[in-house]
Amino acid sequence: MSITVLIAEDDPAMRHILRKALEEIPDVEVIGEAEDGMETIRLVKGLAPRVVFLDIAMPEKDGLDAAREICESSPETRIIFATAFENFAHQAFEVYAFDYLIKPYKID
């Protein structure tokens, strides 16, 4: 059984890097990509990924607000924040973040 992943990142280059890294992991399947918070919520509801890699600074709805909504509608979904903002870690873990990665991150 593969782990399904949604990438929510407004920067196309970062989405590409993260997708390439995730595709190298056995049993991980990237099932979608979102460019903003509203699209992220729609895709989580439609695709039901097991994990969401979520940026904080995104248009339409920021990652923290999107995470709150995801937690309410899909509490079984694991959220991993992947962001350049160190100062939001406390807020991220308040919405039950599984992990918090700081950009730029090393692929290994």
CSV table of N, CA and C in Angstrom, one decimal:
chain,number,residue,atom,x,y,z
A,1,MET,N,0.8,-1.2,0.0
A,1,MET,CA,0.0,0.0,0.0
A,1,MET,C,0.9,1.2,0.0
A,2,SER,N,0.6,2.2,-0.9
A,2,SER,CA,1.5,3.3,-1.0
A,2,SER,C,0.9,4.5,-0.1
A,3,ILE,N,1.8,5.4,0.2
A,3,ILE,CA,1.4,6.6,1.0
A,3,ILE,C,1.1,7.6,0.0
A,4,THR,N,-0.1,8.1,0.0
A,4,THR,CA,-0.5,9.2,-1.0
A,4,THR,C,-0.2,10.5,-0.4
A,5,VAL,N,0.4,11.4,-1.3
A,5,VAL,CA,0.8,12.7,-0.9
A,5,VAL,C,0.3,13.8,-1.8
A,6,LEU,N,-0.1,14.9,-1.2
A,6,LEU,CA,-0.5,16.1,-1.9
A,6,LEU,C,0.6,17.2,-1.5
A,7,ILE,N,1.1,17.9,-2.6
A,7,ILE,CA,2.0,19.0,-2.4
A,7,ILE,C,1.3,20.3,-2.5
A,8,ALA,N,1.3,21.1,-1.5
A,8,ALA,CA,0.7,22.4,-1.5
A,8,ALA,C,1.8,23.5,-1.4
A,9,GLU,N,2.1,24.1,-2.5
A,9,GLU,CA,3.2,25.1,-2.5
A,9,GLU,C,3.0,26.0,-3.7
A,10,ASP,N,3.1,27.3,-3.4
A,10,ASP,CA,2.8,28.3,-4.5
A,10,ASP,C,4.0,28.5,-5.4
A,11,ASP,N,5.2,28.1,-5.1
A,11,ASP,CA,6.4,28.3,-5.9
A,11,ASP,C,6.5,27.0,-6.8
A,12,PRO,N,6.4,27.1,-8.1
A,12,PRO,CA,6.5,26.0,-9.0
A,12,PRO,C,7.9,25.3,-8.9
A,13,ALA,N,9.0,26.0,-8.7
A,13,ALA,CA,10.3,25.4,-8.6
A,13,ALA,C,10.3,24.5,-7.3
A,14,MET,N,9.8,25.0,-6.2
A,14,MET,CA,9.8,24.2,-4.9
A,14,MET,C,8.9,23.0,-5.1
A,15,ARG,N,7.8,23.1,-5.7
A,15,ARG,CA,6.9,22.0,-6.0
A,15,ARG,C,7.6,20.9,-6.7
A,16,HIS,N,8.4,21.3,-7.8
A,16,HIS,CA,9.1,20.4,-8.6
A,16,HIS,C,10.2,19.7,-7.8
A,17,ILE,N,10.9,20.4,-7.0
A,17,ILE,CA,12.0,19.8,-6.1
A,17,ILE,C,11.4,18.8,-5.2
A,18,LEU,N,10.3,19.2,-4.5
A,18,LEU,CA,9.7,18.3,-3.5
A,18,LEU,C,9.1,17.1,-4.2
A,19,ARG,N,8.5,17.2,-5.3
A,19,ARG,CA,7.9,16.1,-6.1
A,19,ARG,C,9.0,15.1,-6.4
A,20,LYS,N,10.2,15.6,-7.0
A,20,LYS,CA,11.3,14.8,-7.4
A,20,LYS,C,11.8,14.0,-6.2
A,21,ALA,N,12.0,14.7,-5.0
A,21,ALA,CA,12.5,14.0,-3.8
A,21,ALA,C,11.5,12.9,-3.4
A,22,LEU,N,10.2,13.2,-3.4
A,22,LEU,CA,9.2,12.2,-2.9
A,22,LEU,C,9.1,11.1,-3.9
A,23,GLU,N,9.3,11.3,-5.1
A,23,GLU,CA,9.2,10.2,-6.1
A,23,GLU,C,10.3,9.2,-6.0
A,24,GLU,N,11.4,9.6,-5.3
A,24,GLU,CA,12.5,8.7,-5.0
A,24,GLU,C,12.2,7.7,-3.9
A,25,ILE,N,11.2,8.0,-3.1
A,25,ILE,CA,10.9,7.2,-1.9
A,25,ILE,C,10.0,6.0,-2.3
A,26,PRO,N,10.4,4.8,-2.1
A,26,PRO,CA,9.5,3.7,-2.4
A,26,PRO,C,8.1,3.8,-1.7
A,27,ASP,N,7.1,3.4,-2.3
A,27,ASP,CA,5.7,3.4,-1.7
A,27,ASP,C,5.2,4.7,-1.4
A,28,VAL,N,5.7,5.8,-2.0
A,28,VAL,CA,5.1,7.1,-1.9
A,28,VAL,C,4.6,7.5,-3.3
A,29,GLU,N,3.4,8.0,-3.3
A,29,GLU,CA,2.8,8.4,-4.6
A,29,GLU,C,2.2,9.8,-4.4
A,30,VAL,N,2.8,10.8,-5.2
A,30,VAL,CA,2.3,12.1,-5.3
A,30,VAL,C,1.0,12.1,-6.1
A,31,ILE,N,-0.1,12.4,-5.5
A,31,ILE,CA,-1.4,12.3,-6.2
A,31,ILE,C,-1.9,13.7,-6.7
A,32,GLY,N,-1.2,14.8,-6.3
A,32,GLY,CA,-1.7,16.1,-6.7
A,32,GLY,C,-0.8,17.2,-6.2
A,33,GLU,N,-1.0,18.4,-6.8
A,33,GLU,CA,-0.3,19.6,-6.4
A,33,GLU,C,-1.3,20.7,-6.4
A,34,ALA,N,-1.1,21.6,-5.4
A,34,ALA,CA,-1.9,22.8,-5.2
A,34,ALA,C,-1.1,24.0,-5.2
A,35,GLU,N,-1.6,25.1,-5.7
A,35,GLU,CA,-0.8,26.4,-5.8
A,35,GLU,C,-1.3,27.4,-4.7
A,36,ASP,N,-2.4,27.1,-4.1
A,36,ASP,CA,-2.9,28.0,-3.0
A,36,ASP,C,-3.7,27.3,-2.0
A,37,GLY,N,-4.1,27.9,-0.9
A,37,GLY,CA,-4.8,27.3,0.2
A,37,GLY,C,-6.2,26.8,-0.2
A,38,MET,N,-6.9,27.5,-0.9
A,38,MET,CA,-8.3,27.0,-1.3
A,38,MET,C,-8.2,25.8,-2.2
A,39,GLU,N,-7.3,25.8,-3.1
A,39,GLU,CA,-7.1,24.6,-4.0
A,39,GLU,C,-6.6,23.4,-3.1
A,40,THR,N,-5.8,23.7,-2.1
A,40,THR,CA,-5.3,22.6,-1.2
A,40,THR,C,-6.5,21.9,-0.5
A,41,ILE,N,-7.4,22.7,0.0
A,41,ILE,CA,-8.6,22.2,0.7
A,41,ILE,C,-9.5,21.4,-0.2
A,42,ARG,N,-9.7,21.9,-1.4
A,42,ARG,CA,-10.5,21.2,-2.4
A,42,ARG,C,-9.9,19.8,-2.8
A,43,LEU,N,-8.6,19.8,-3.0
A,43,LEU,CA,-7.9,18.6,-3.4
A,43,LEU,C,-7.9,17.6,-2.2
A,44,VAL,N,-7.7,18.1,-1.0
A,44,VAL,CA,-7.7,17.1,0.2
A,44,VAL,C,-9.1,16.5,0.2
A,45,LYS,N,-10.1,17.2,0.1
A,45,LYS,CA,-11.5,16.7,0.1
A,45,LYS,C,-11.7,15.7,-1.0
A,46,GLY,N,-11.2,16.0,-2.2
A,46,GLY,CA,-11.5,15.2,-3.4
A,46,GLY,C,-10.5,14.0,-3.5
A,47,LEU,N,-9.3,14.1,-3.1
A,47,LEU,CA,-8.3,13.0,-3.3
A,47,LEU,C,-8.0,12.2,-2.0
A,48,ALA,N,-8.3,12.8,-0.9
A,48,ALA,CA,-8.0,12.1,0.4
A,48,ALA,C,-6.6,11.6,0.6
A,49,PRO,N,-5.6,12.5,0.4
A,49,PRO,CA,-4.2,12.1,0.6
A,49,PRO,C,-4.0,11.7,2.0
A,50,ARG,N,-3.0,10.8,2.2
A,50,ARG,CA,-2.6,10.5,3.6
A,50,ARG,C,-1.7,11.6,4.2
A,51,VAL,N,-0.9,12.2,3.4
A,51,VAL,CA,0.0,13.3,3.8
A,51,VAL,C,-0.1,14.5,2.9
A,52,VAL,N,0.0,15.7,3.5
A,52,VAL,CA,0.0,16.9,2.8
A,52,VAL,C,1.3,17.7,3.2
A,53,PHE,N,2.1,18.0,2.2
A,53,PHE,CA,3.3,18.9,2.4
A,53,PHE,C,2.7,20.3,2.1
A,54,LEU,N,2.7,21.1,3.2
A,54,LEU,CA,2.0,22.4,3.1
A,54,LEU,C,2.9,23.6,3.4
A,55,ASP,N,2.9,24.5,2.5
A,55,ASP,CA,3.7,25.8,2.7
A,55,ASP,C,2.8,26.7,3.5
A,56,ILE,N,3.4,27.6,4.2
A,56,ILE,CA,2.6,28.5,5.1
A,56,ILE,C,2.2,29.7,4.3
A,57,ALA,N,3.1,30.4,3.6
A,57,ALA,CA,2.8,31.6,2.8
A,57,ALA,C,2.3,31.2,1.4
A,58,MET,N,0.9,31.2,1.3
A,58,MET,CA,0.3,30.9,0.0
A,58,MET,C,-0.8,31.9,-0.2
A,59,PRO,N,-1.2,32.1,-1.5
A,59,PRO,CA,-2.3,32.9,-1.8
A,59,PRO,C,-3.7,32.3,-1.5
A,60,GLU,N,-4.7,33.1,-1.5
A,60,GLU,CA,-6.1,32.7,-1.3
A,60,GLU,C,-6.4,32.4,0.2
A,61,LYS,N,-5.6,31.5,0.8
A,61,LYS,CA,-5.7,31.1,2.2
A,61,LYS,C,-4.4,30.6,2.6
A,62,ASP,N,-3.8,31.1,3.7
A,62,ASP,CA,-2.5,30.6,4.1
A,62,ASP,C,-2.5,29.2,4.6
A,63,GLY,N,-1.3,28.6,4.7
A,63,GLY,CA,-1.2,27.2,5.1
A,63,GLY,C,-1.7,26.9,6.4
A,64,LEU,N,-1.6,27.8,7.4
A,64,LEU,CA,-2.1,27.6,8.7
A,64,LEU,C,-3.6,27.5,8.7
A,65,ASP,N,-4.3,28.4,8.0
A,65,ASP,CA,-5.7,28.4,7.9
A,65,ASP,C,-6.2,27.1,7.2
A,66,ALA,N,-5.5,26.8,6.1
A,66,ALA,CA,-5.8,25.6,5.3
A,66,ALA,C,-5.6,24.4,6.2
A,67,ALA,N,-4.6,24.3,7.0
A,67,ALA,CA,-4.4,23.2,7.9
A,67,ALA,C,-5.5,23.0,8.9
A,68,ARG,N,-5.9,24.1,9.5
A,68,ARG,CA,-7.1,24.1,10.4
A,68,ARG,C,-8.3,23.5,9.8
A,69,GLU,N,-8.6,23.9,8.6
A,69,GLU,CA,-9.7,23.3,7.9
A,69,GLU,C,-9.6,21.9,7.5
A,70,ILE,N,-8.3,21.5,7.1
A,70,ILE,CA,-8.1,20.1,6.8
A,70,ILE,C,-8.2,19.2,8.0
A,71,CYS,N,-7.7,19.7,9.2
A,71,CYS,CA,-7.9,19.0,10.4
A,71,CYS,C,-9.3,18.7,10.8
A,72,GLU,N,-10.2,19.7,10.5
A,72,GLU,CA,-11.6,19.6,10.9
A,72,GLU,C,-12.3,18.6,9.9
A,73,SER,N,-12.0,18.7,8.6
A,73,SER,CA,-12.7,17.8,7.7
A,73,SER,C,-12.0,16.5,7.4
A,74,SER,N,-10.7,16.4,7.7
A,74,SER,CA,-10.0,15.1,7.4
A,74,SER,C,-8.9,14.9,8.5
A,75,PRO,N,-9.4,14.6,9.7
A,75,PRO,CA,-8.4,14.5,10.8
A,75,PRO,C,-7.4,13.4,10.7
A,76,GLU,N,-7.6,12.5,9.8
A,76,GLU,CA,-6.6,11.4,9.6
A,76,GLU,C,-5.5,11.8,8.7
A,77,THR,N,-5.6,12.9,8.0
A,77,THR,CA,-4.5,13.4,7.1
A,77,THR,C,-3.4,14.0,7.9
A,78,ARG,N,-2.2,13.6,7.6
A,78,ARG,CA,-1.0,14.1,8.3
A,78,ARG,C,-0.5,15.3,7.5
A,79,ILE,N,-0.2,16.4,8.3
A,79,ILE,CA,0.3,17.6,7.7
A,79,ILE,C,1.8,17.8,8.0
A,80,ILE,N,2.6,18.0,7.0
A,80,ILE,CA,4.0,18.4,7.2
A,80,ILE,C,4.2,19.7,6.6
A,81,PHE,N,4.5,20.7,7.4
A,81,PHE,CA,4.7,22.0,6.9
A,81,PHE,C,6.1,22.1,6.3
A,82,ALA,N,6.2,22.7,5.1
A,82,ALA,CA,7.5,22.9,4.4
A,82,ALA,C,7.5,24.3,4.0
A,83,THR,N,8.2,25.1,4.8
A,83,THR,CA,8.1,26.6,4.7
A,83,THR,C,9.5,27.3,5.0
A,84,ALA,N,9.6,28.5,4.6
A,84,ALA,CA,10.8,29.3,4.9
A,84,ALA,C,10.7,30.0,6.2
A,85,PHE,N,9.5,29.9,6.9
A,85,PHE,CA,9.3,30.7,8.1
A,85,PHE,C,9.5,29.9,9.4
A,86,GLU,N,10.5,30.1,10.1
A,86,GLU,CA,10.8,29.4,11.3
A,86,GLU,C,9.8,29.8,12.4
A,87,ASN,N,9.4,31.0,12.4
A,87,ASN,CA,8.6,31.6,13.5
A,87,ASN,C,7.1,31.1,13.6
A,88,PHE,N,6.7,30.2,12.7
A,88,PHE,CA,5.4,29.7,12.8
A,88,PHE,C,5.3,28.3,13.3
A,89,ALA,N,6.4,27.7,13.8
A,89,ALA,CA,6.4,26.3,14.2
A,89,ALA,C,5.4,26.1,15.3
A,90,HIS,N,5.4,27.0,16.3
A,90,HIS,CA,4.5,26.8,17.4
A,90,HIS,C,3.0,26.7,16.9
A,91,GLN,N,2.6,27.6,16.1
A,91,GLN,CA,1.3,27.6,15.5
A,91,GLN,C,1.0,26.4,14.7
A,92,ALA,N,2.0,25.9,14.0
A,92,ALA,CA,1.9,24.7,13.1
A,92,ALA,C,1.6,23.5,14.0
A,93,PHE,N,2.3,23.4,15.1
A,93,PHE,CA,2.0,22.2,16.0
A,93,PHE,C,0.7,22.3,16.8
A,94,GLU,N,0.2,23.5,16.9
A,94,GLU,CA,-1.2,23.7,17.5
A,94,GLU,C,-2.2,23.1,16.6
A,95,VAL,N,-2.0,23.0,15.3
A,95,VAL,CA,-2.9,22.4,14.4
A,95,VAL,C,-2.5,20.9,14.1
A,96,TYR,N,-1.7,20.4,15.0
A,96,TYR,CA,-1.3,19.0,14.9
A,96,TYR,C,-0.5,18.6,13.8
A,97,ALA,N,0.5,19.5,13.4
A,97,ALA,CA,1.4,19.2,12.4
A,97,ALA,C,2.2,18.0,12.7
A,98,PHE,N,2.5,17.1,11.8
A,98,PHE,CA,3.3,15.9,12.0
A,98,PHE,C,4.7,16.3,12.0
A,99,ASP,N,5.1,17.3,11.2
A,99,ASP,CA,6.5,17.7,11.1
A,99,ASP,C,6.5,19.2,10.6
A,100,TYR,N,7.7,19.8,10.7
A,100,TYR,CA,7.9,21.2,10.3
A,100,TYR,C,9.3,21.3,9.6
A,101,LEU,N,9.3,21.4,8.3
A,101,LEU,CA,10.6,21.5,7.6
A,101,LEU,C,10.8,23.0,7.2
A,102,ILE,N,12.1,23.4,7.4
A,102,ILE,CA,12.5,24.8,7.0
A,102,ILE,C,13.2,24.8,5.7
A,103,LYS,N,12.7,25.6,4.7
A,103,LYS,CA,13.4,25.8,3.5
A,103,LYS,C,14.6,26.7,3.6
A,104,PRO,N,15.6,26.6,2.8
A,104,PRO,CA,15.7,25.5,1.9
A,104,PRO,C,16.2,24.2,2.7
A,105,TYR,N,15.6,23.1,2.3
A,105,TYR,CA,15.9,21.9,2.9
A,105,TYR,C,16.7,21.0,2.0
A,106,LYS,N,17.5,20.1,2.7
A,106,LYS,CA,18.3,19.2,1.9
A,106,LYS,C,17.5,18.0,1.6
A,107,ILE,N,17.6,17.5,0.4
A,107,ILE,CA,16.8,16.4,-0.1
A,107,ILE,C,17.1,15.1,0.7
A,108,ASP,N,18.3,14.9,1.2
A,108,ASP,CA,18.5,13.7,2.0
A,108,ASP,C,17.9,13.8,3.3
